[in-house]
Amino acid sequence: MPEINPEEFALPYFREIGFIRRKCPSCKSNYWAAPDQTTCGEVPCAPYSFIGNPPTKQSYSLAEMRIQFMDYFAERGHTRIKPYPIVARWRNDVYLVGASIYDFQPYVTEGSMPPPANPLVISQPCIRFTDIESVGAAGRHMSIFEMGGAHAFNYPNKEIYWKDQTVSYHHKLLTDVMGVPSESITYKEHFWSGGGNAGPDLEGIVSGLEISTLVFMQYKVQGEELMALPIRTVDTGYGMERWAWLSQGSPSGFHAVYGPLLTHVMELAKVDLDENTLSSLTRAAGIYGAGSRAAREAYIEATALETGRDKNAFRSIVQTIEAAFTITDHTKAISFLLAEGVVPSNVGEGYLTRLIIRRAARFARQLGILQELPGIIEGQIKMWGGEFHLLREMRGEILEGLQIEVEKYEETISKGSEAVLRLSKELSSQGVRKIPTDQLVLLYDSQGLAPEIVQESAEKVGVEVEIPENFLTLVAERHSKPTTSLEGPSSEPEWEAQLKDLPATRALYYDDAYQTSFRAKIVARVAENAVVLDQTCFYPEGGGQLSDHGELRFADRKVKVTNVQKAGNTIVHFLDQPISQENDLVEGEIDWQRRVNLMRHHTGTHALIGAARRVLGEHVWQAGAQKEVESSRLDITHYREITPKERERIERLVNQVILRDLPVQVAWMAREKAEAKYGFRLYQGGAVPGSKIRVVRIQGWDAEACGGTHCKRTGELGVFKIEKAGKLQDGVERIIFSAGEPALRRINQQSEALAKASELLKTSPEKLPESIKAIVAERDSLERELEKVHARTTESHVKQLAKKAIALGTVRVVLSKTAKRKGIDIVEVANRLKESDPNIIAVIFEVSERVQVVAAAGDEAVKAGVDAGRIVSEASKILGGGGGGRPFFATGGGSSKDKADEALKIAEQTITKQLNTVVPAEGISNASQA
């Protein structure tokens, strides 16, 4: 953090109210306050003194606090602005809005577009995952909150207001309106950075609680450097929940925000704790913090001591309370995310939504109230739907999305145990006795397995799991931002460096997408086979659309254009052969059939997304697209696989749009006007840079920001055919389609294939499904018979080994070496032997490319001294590998096949040592091999 100049906040207003600058003796921060304020005033340097004793003259609910805040600034010349969505689809450097200023970055703060008003006031819902583990702890940490933003944008030629007026507004809202004594307020100096911008700030603190951050944004963050911005922005963040909590003096911030809904959740969780003890807990958490297990243990112990409770019993109560707080917070965040059409998945905002749903579900499962989550969500919709209407409009989709994700979570738990066991056995066979953190993250990312579930399963086979304190924060940070930013990728092709001083290429394809030929002048030669022209009809690759192909003519010579790329506003044509330095004038002609196919497919993509949204729901958003010549694909967000009936309805809707011959209108619009008219659905294809955006609108059907070439009317698509629809990944469906001539060819090909299949099966096309159904039934019957054969083979193998077991005292030993056999699973065989007789120890060596060793011991054999883990460990060393496990089960192995017999002898010796007995003359392994 840059050091702040002592004069940075030497403001006239501070002099007016008698505030002076001092250094806090505890945290060493500089702060401004009345002379008798001896610390910065924030916990842990000073306690929460407002709990049970609010410093305000009246109590405010969150809704009342929002109204008071908005009214206060509106009366002082600020224009009220409606809140933006939580999902920041107008940006591609963040997924979610984490502060009110995110709404205006980067275009307003960097001066490329005007703000919607200046100054303005907004109460913006925000979600942050930066301290997700602390949510529910300390009574104040929340993942979802409203940030009251009073923003002023100061231009070089127009000053609105700056530091002095900002502090004055803040201070007078507290003192004049809410009645907080001036001497109770402190301002701590800090330096803020977020969303790509930065600047010095003051943190407003009252009675131990930080309630505001007053940022004076004046820098753009580029790597490690701070670059001065032409616009200085007042970026204030008033924490609406904390202001309401301050005014109520309630036991926790959750009580202040959620009231009756929290009471309901705590009743479901069977929490029975008086408010005095809850208040003591929150005060102690303020002093000790909530950032680590040690800190939590400290505030639990301190509260137990203060209230005369048993520490261990109280710890269990606190865990239940914090789980109830977390569920209450998370279900609000879930409601807002699902209302905005986020589909839980393994990428982007879908990943973060899945993370928070599963965290809420895990806590609800621990409390035995998982089945109550839909009811709690209903409560959130009812509580917030009045102010945020989208919650009520999307109620059905919110509940459906929650239900599907909870079902997937429960399925993950049941199936996940098997995956963890497989991984644990593999690690054990390699001599690894602890699952590393990166594997925990991989299990969470790929299969949604929380580390607690991994721990539960892994320890059954003797593999340890150490869960990092900040595990979910680590995971969330990996997925909190896209891999690209609005500036695009940092690396550039070699030829791009040669374009720096070239003028913009005139894009004739935007003037008329139907123009096929043109004349142009060569502006530059890039390498030996690429040229830049002053104007062109060739569309460069971009926006998921392939580039045009065609030819350039130089006098009597022709060269093919095989690729076209754009860098900035310069278009580069790549040719199939070098061109002469003598030629400056060219004639160009595009491949019209390729262009018209691409145009139809691009317009078809827009028609398709509109149809998918109408059939599947408002949660459908584009997740990716590629427009190609013969077919195209559209990836969309959706909870489950598209059914054949849904696919047919979508295809029919698109063809109806074609038959209606709707106009396709293209217009360049100022970004703020386009957003005001069409909303953030504009950004189906992702965020687009610039103060002006190109809007492509199918009248009455769809409107998107798009840079591609399009038909003038939907009727030009001719016909639309979905070739394939299926799951791309969890939460994302892929639709492959074609339009125009390629679609007609597909339809003809399918008709021909249908006729050939009917001929082969000696049936008519109408009866083909019945014939195929009979063939499938016969196949299924054969597969069932094969499974029975495998089961009988396994059963026979188990009986054969059991008969050859050698008795060593009360223990029966099966020691076997076998080649890998189809249909025989040696883990299943060993376990079946163990289950058949509690006195058995079965050790099986399976030899293939490597040697796998499995040992399973019955309860009585373990009591007699058998340790399967030790047996496998010793044998695996001989095989050049590793392994181990618990006394009753272990796996291992190695790659030294030639030492399998030696390893078998070692296993035999280990067993006899464990049982304090002598090996029979014929040997155990010789007697019981199969």
Tab-separated table of C-alpha atoms in Angstrom, residues 340-555:
chain	number	residue	atom	x	y	z
A	340	GLU	CA	-30.212	-13.052	-12.665
A	341	GLY	CA	-30.065	-16.250	-14.656
A	342	VAL	CA	-26.830	-17.736	-13.346
A	343	VAL	CA	-26.785	-21.495	-13.828
A	344	PRO	CA	-24.540	-23.333	-11.326
A	345	SER	CA	-21.627	-24.874	-13.223
A	346	ASN	CA	-17.870	-25.322	-13.102
A	347	VAL	CA	-16.982	-22.036	-14.808
A	348	GLY	CA	-17.289	-18.292	-14.183
A	349	GLU	CA	-20.114	-16.920	-12.091
A	350	GLY	CA	-21.744	-20.370	-12.363
A	351	TYR	CA	-18.842	-21.814	-10.377
A	352	LEU	CA	-19.172	-19.195	-7.641
A	353	THR	CA	-22.924	-19.794	-7.468
A	354	ARG	CA	-22.380	-23.536	-7.137
A	355	LEU	CA	-19.829	-22.895	-4.401
A	356	ILE	CA	-22.232	-20.834	-2.303
A	357	ILE	CA	-25.210	-23.175	-2.851
A	358	ARG	CA	-23.175	-26.178	-1.779
A	359	ARG	CA	-21.762	-24.373	1.234
A	360	ALA	CA	-25.298	-23.497	2.337
A	361	ALA	CA	-26.410	-27.078	1.649
A	362	ARG	CA	-23.507	-28.512	3.641
A	363	PHE	CA	-24.361	-26.421	6.699
A	364	ALA	CA	-28.065	-27.230	6.305
A	365	ARG	CA	-27.201	-30.927	6.062
A	366	GLN	CA	-25.131	-30.699	9.237
A	367	LEU	CA	-28.080	-29.098	11.030
A	368	GLY	CA	-30.526	-31.631	9.604
A	369	ILE	CA	-32.538	-28.966	7.743
A	370	LEU	CA	-31.460	-29.518	4.140
A	371	GLN	CA	-35.083	-30.089	3.166
A	372	GLU	CA	-35.933	-26.616	4.541
A	373	LEU	CA	-33.715	-24.699	2.082
A	374	PRO	CA	-36.522	-24.061	-0.466
A	375	GLY	CA	-38.701	-22.606	2.298
A	376	ILE	CA	-35.881	-20.311	3.438
A	377	ILE	CA	-35.377	-19.194	-0.179
A	378	GLU	CA	-39.117	-18.449	-0.361
A	379	GLY	CA	-38.656	-16.296	2.742
A	380	GLN	CA	-35.815	-14.389	1.060
A	381	ILE	CA	-37.918	-13.764	-2.058
A	382	LYS	CA	-40.781	-12.467	0.074
A	383	MET	CA	-38.461	-10.284	2.177
A	384	TRP	CA	-36.553	-8.622	-0.691
A	385	GLY	CA	-38.906	-9.020	-3.651
A	386	GLY	CA	-40.694	-5.740	-2.986
A	387	GLU	CA	-37.593	-3.664	-3.692
A	388	PHE	CA	-35.965	-6.110	-6.119
A	389	HIS	CA	-38.845	-7.192	-8.369
A	390	LEU	CA	-36.766	-9.649	-10.378
A	391	LEU	CA	-36.768	-12.009	-7.378
A	392	ARG	CA	-40.541	-12.379	-7.591
A	393	GLU	CA	-40.574	-12.567	-11.372
A	394	MET	CA	-37.973	-15.354	-11.341
A	395	ARG	CA	-39.344	-17.209	-8.290
A	396	GLY	CA	-40.051	-20.416	-10.225
A	397	GLU	CA	-36.634	-20.515	-11.850
A	398	ILE	CA	-34.894	-19.709	-8.552
A	399	LEU	CA	-36.569	-22.653	-6.814
A	400	GLU	CA	-35.993	-24.964	-9.781
A	401	GLY	CA	-32.313	-24.009	-9.975
A	402	LEU	CA	-31.882	-24.593	-6.241
A	403	GLN	CA	-33.639	-27.963	-6.329
A	404	ILE	CA	-31.544	-29.249	-9.230
A	405	GLU	CA	-28.267	-28.109	-7.667
A	406	VAL	CA	-29.107	-29.601	-4.243
A	407	GLU	CA	-29.978	-32.884	-5.953
A	408	LYS	CA	-26.611	-32.801	-7.721
A	409	TYR	CA	-24.923	-32.034	-4.402
A	410	GLU	CA	-26.516	-35.052	-2.713
A	411	GLU	CA	-25.590	-37.229	-5.674
A	412	THR	CA	-22.035	-35.902	-5.439
A	413	ILE	CA	-21.817	-36.934	-1.807
A	414	SER	CA	-22.980	-40.478	-2.530
A	415	LYS	CA	-20.786	-40.941	-5.616
A	416	GLY	CA	-17.925	-38.816	-4.340
A	417	SER	CA	-16.998	-41.274	-1.643
A	418	GLU	CA	-16.110	-43.811	-4.329
A	419	ALA	CA	-13.916	-41.282	-6.165
A	420	VAL	CA	-12.118	-40.382	-2.946
A	421	LEU	CA	-11.565	-44.043	-2.120
A	422	ARG	CA	-10.060	-44.639	-5.571
A	423	LEU	CA	-7.756	-41.640	-5.206
A	424	SER	CA	-6.796	-42.629	-1.660
A	425	LYS	CA	-5.910	-46.159	-2.766
A	426	GLU	CA	-3.856	-44.809	-5.661
A	427	LEU	CA	-1.960	-42.436	-3.379
A	428	SER	CA	-1.499	-45.176	-0.808
A	429	SER	CA	-0.052	-47.506	-3.447
A	430	GLN	CA	2.518	-44.789	-4.215
A	431	GLY	CA	3.447	-44.454	-0.544
A	432	VAL	CA	1.584	-41.119	-0.154
A	433	ARG	CA	-0.317	-41.007	3.154
A	434	LYS	CA	-1.785	-37.522	2.874
A	435	ILE	CA	-3.986	-35.901	0.188
A	436	PRO	CA	-2.234	-32.656	-0.849
A	437	THR	CA	-4.071	-29.325	-1.029
A	438	ASP	CA	-3.937	-29.171	-4.838
A	439	GLN	CA	-5.725	-32.523	-4.984
A	440	LEU	CA	-8.381	-31.201	-2.581
A	441	VAL	CA	-8.918	-28.221	-4.877
A	442	LEU	CA	-9.064	-30.529	-7.915
A	443	LEU	CA	-11.657	-32.753	-6.222
A	444	TYR	CA	-13.711	-29.673	-5.381
A	445	ASP	CA	-13.384	-28.200	-8.876
A	446	SER	CA	-13.997	-31.380	-10.855
A	447	GLN	CA	-16.501	-33.172	-8.639
A	448	GLY	CA	-17.767	-30.583	-6.148
A	449	LEU	CA	-16.462	-32.559	-3.171
A	450	ALA	CA	-16.031	-30.397	-0.078
A	451	PRO	CA	-12.809	-31.200	1.816
A	452	GLU	CA	-14.825	-32.349	4.839
A	453	ILE	CA	-16.439	-35.061	2.691
A	454	VAL	CA	-13.035	-36.030	1.277
A	455	GLN	CA	-11.643	-36.271	4.805
A	456	GLU	CA	-14.508	-38.486	5.931
A	457	SER	CA	-13.944	-40.976	3.097
A	458	ALA	CA	-10.130	-40.906	2.902
A	459	GLU	CA	-9.549	-41.610	6.576
A	460	LYS	CA	-11.452	-44.882	6.210
A	461	VAL	CA	-8.486	-46.242	4.254
A	462	GLY	CA	-5.794	-44.606	6.346
A	463	VAL	CA	-5.088	-41.529	4.204
A	464	GLU	CA	-4.909	-38.219	6.052
A	465	VAL	CA	-6.556	-34.964	4.975
A	466	GLU	CA	-5.495	-31.608	6.358
A	467	ILE	CA	-7.992	-28.896	5.398
A	468	PRO	CA	-6.480	-25.405	4.914
A	469	GLU	CA	-8.251	-22.750	6.990
A	470	ASN	CA	-8.893	-20.616	3.927
A	471	PHE	CA	-9.723	-23.459	1.526
A	472	LEU	CA	-12.866	-21.939	-0.017
A	473	THR	CA	-11.226	-18.528	-0.274
A	474	LEU	CA	-8.366	-20.129	-2.227
A	475	VAL	CA	-10.858	-21.869	-4.483
A	476	ALA	CA	-12.989	-18.729	-4.988
A	477	GLU	CA	-9.923	-16.614	-5.817
A	478	ARG	CA	-8.990	-19.051	-8.601
A	479	HIS	CA	-12.402	-18.480	-10.168
A	480	SER	CA	-13.234	-14.895	-9.184
A	481	LYS	CA	-12.010	-13.260	-12.397
A	482	PRO	CA	-11.989	-14.182	-16.090
A	483	THR	CA	-8.635	-14.965	-17.648
A	484	THR	CA	-8.939	-11.991	-20.015
A	485	SER	CA	-9.600	-8.334	-19.341
A	486	LEU	CA	-11.183	-5.527	-21.315
A	487	GLU	CA	-7.778	-4.747	-22.769
A	488	GLY	CA	-7.590	-8.275	-24.230
A	489	PRO	CA	-4.685	-10.735	-24.039
A	490	SER	CA	-1.270	-9.350	-23.196
A	491	SER	CA	0.574	-11.266	-25.943
A	492	GLU	CA	0.224	-10.293	-29.596
A	493	PRO	CA	1.276	-11.929	-32.890
A	494	GLU	CA	4.538	-10.767	-34.458
A	495	TRP	CA	2.818	-9.009	-37.368
A	496	GLU	CA	0.746	-6.857	-35.008
A	497	ALA	CA	3.786	-4.817	-33.977
A	498	GLN	CA	4.067	-3.548	-37.586
A	499	LEU	CA	0.603	-1.950	-37.466
A	500	LYS	CA	1.169	0.618	-34.753
A	501	ASP	CA	1.146	3.825	-36.849
A	502	LEU	CA	-1.194	2.695	-39.621
A	503	PRO	CA	-4.538	4.436	-40.218
A	504	ALA	CA	-7.825	2.650	-39.540
A	505	THR	CA	-9.113	0.417	-42.335
A	506	ARG	CA	-12.543	1.396	-43.616
A	507	ALA	CA	-14.859	-1.585	-43.026
A	508	LEU	CA	-17.048	-1.711	-46.155
A	509	TYR	CA	-18.832	-4.820	-44.811
A	510	TYR	CA	-20.460	-2.562	-42.203
A	511	ASP	CA	-21.638	-0.136	-44.896
A	512	ASP	CA	-23.174	-2.955	-46.921
A	513	ALA	CA	-22.879	-6.622	-45.929
A	514	TYR	CA	-24.035	-7.579	-49.456
A	515	GLN	CA	-21.212	-5.801	-51.309
A	516	THR	CA	-18.935	-8.442	-52.823
A	517	SER	CA	-16.267	-6.498	-54.730
A	518	PHE	CA	-14.248	-3.335	-54.179
A	519	ARG	CA	-11.161	-1.370	-55.135
A	520	ALA	CA	-8.524	-0.384	-52.602
A	521	LYS	CA	-5.034	0.919	-52.089
A	522	ILE	CA	-2.302	-1.059	-50.312
A	523	VAL	CA	-1.355	0.858	-47.176
A	524	ALA	CA	1.290	-1.553	-45.877
A	525	ARG	CA	2.855	-4.959	-46.489
A	526	VAL	CA	3.103	-7.167	-43.422
A	527	ALA	CA	5.727	-9.873	-43.831
A	528	GLU	CA	5.818	-11.166	-47.414
A	529	ASN	CA	2.321	-12.555	-47.776
A	530	ALA	CA	0.014	-10.141	-45.930
A	531	VAL	CA	-1.288	-6.673	-46.771
A	532	VAL	CA	-3.227	-3.847	-45.151
A	533	LEU	CA	-5.650	-1.971	-47.419
A	534	ASP	CA	-7.231	1.437	-46.964
A	535	GLN	CA	-10.685	-0.182	-47.230
A	536	THR	CA	-12.061	-3.703	-47.545
A	537	CYS	CA	-15.162	-5.871	-47.894
A	538	PHE	CA	-13.367	-8.782	-46.224
A	539	TYR	CA	-14.752	-9.471	-42.736
A	540	PRO	CA	-11.947	-10.302	-40.248
A	541	GLU	CA	-12.314	-13.205	-37.857
A	542	GLY	CA	-13.965	-12.097	-34.627
A	543	GLY	CA	-16.976	-12.499	-32.366
A	544	GLY	CA	-17.002	-16.237	-33.039
A	545	GLN	CA	-17.379	-15.680	-36.806
A	546	LEU	CA	-14.801	-16.980	-39.253
A	547	SER	CA	-13.182	-14.542	-41.670
A	548	ASP	CA	-14.146	-14.120	-45.288
A	549	HIS	CA	-12.119	-15.725	-48.061
A	550	GLY	CA	-11.792	-14.580	-51.649
A	551	GLU	CA	-9.197	-13.049	-53.921
A	552	LEU	CA	-7.223	-9.893	-54.656
A	553	ARG	CA	-6.365	-8.929	-58.232
A	554	PHE	CA	-3.180	-7.002	-59.189
A	555	ALA	CA	-3.397	-6.027	-62.843
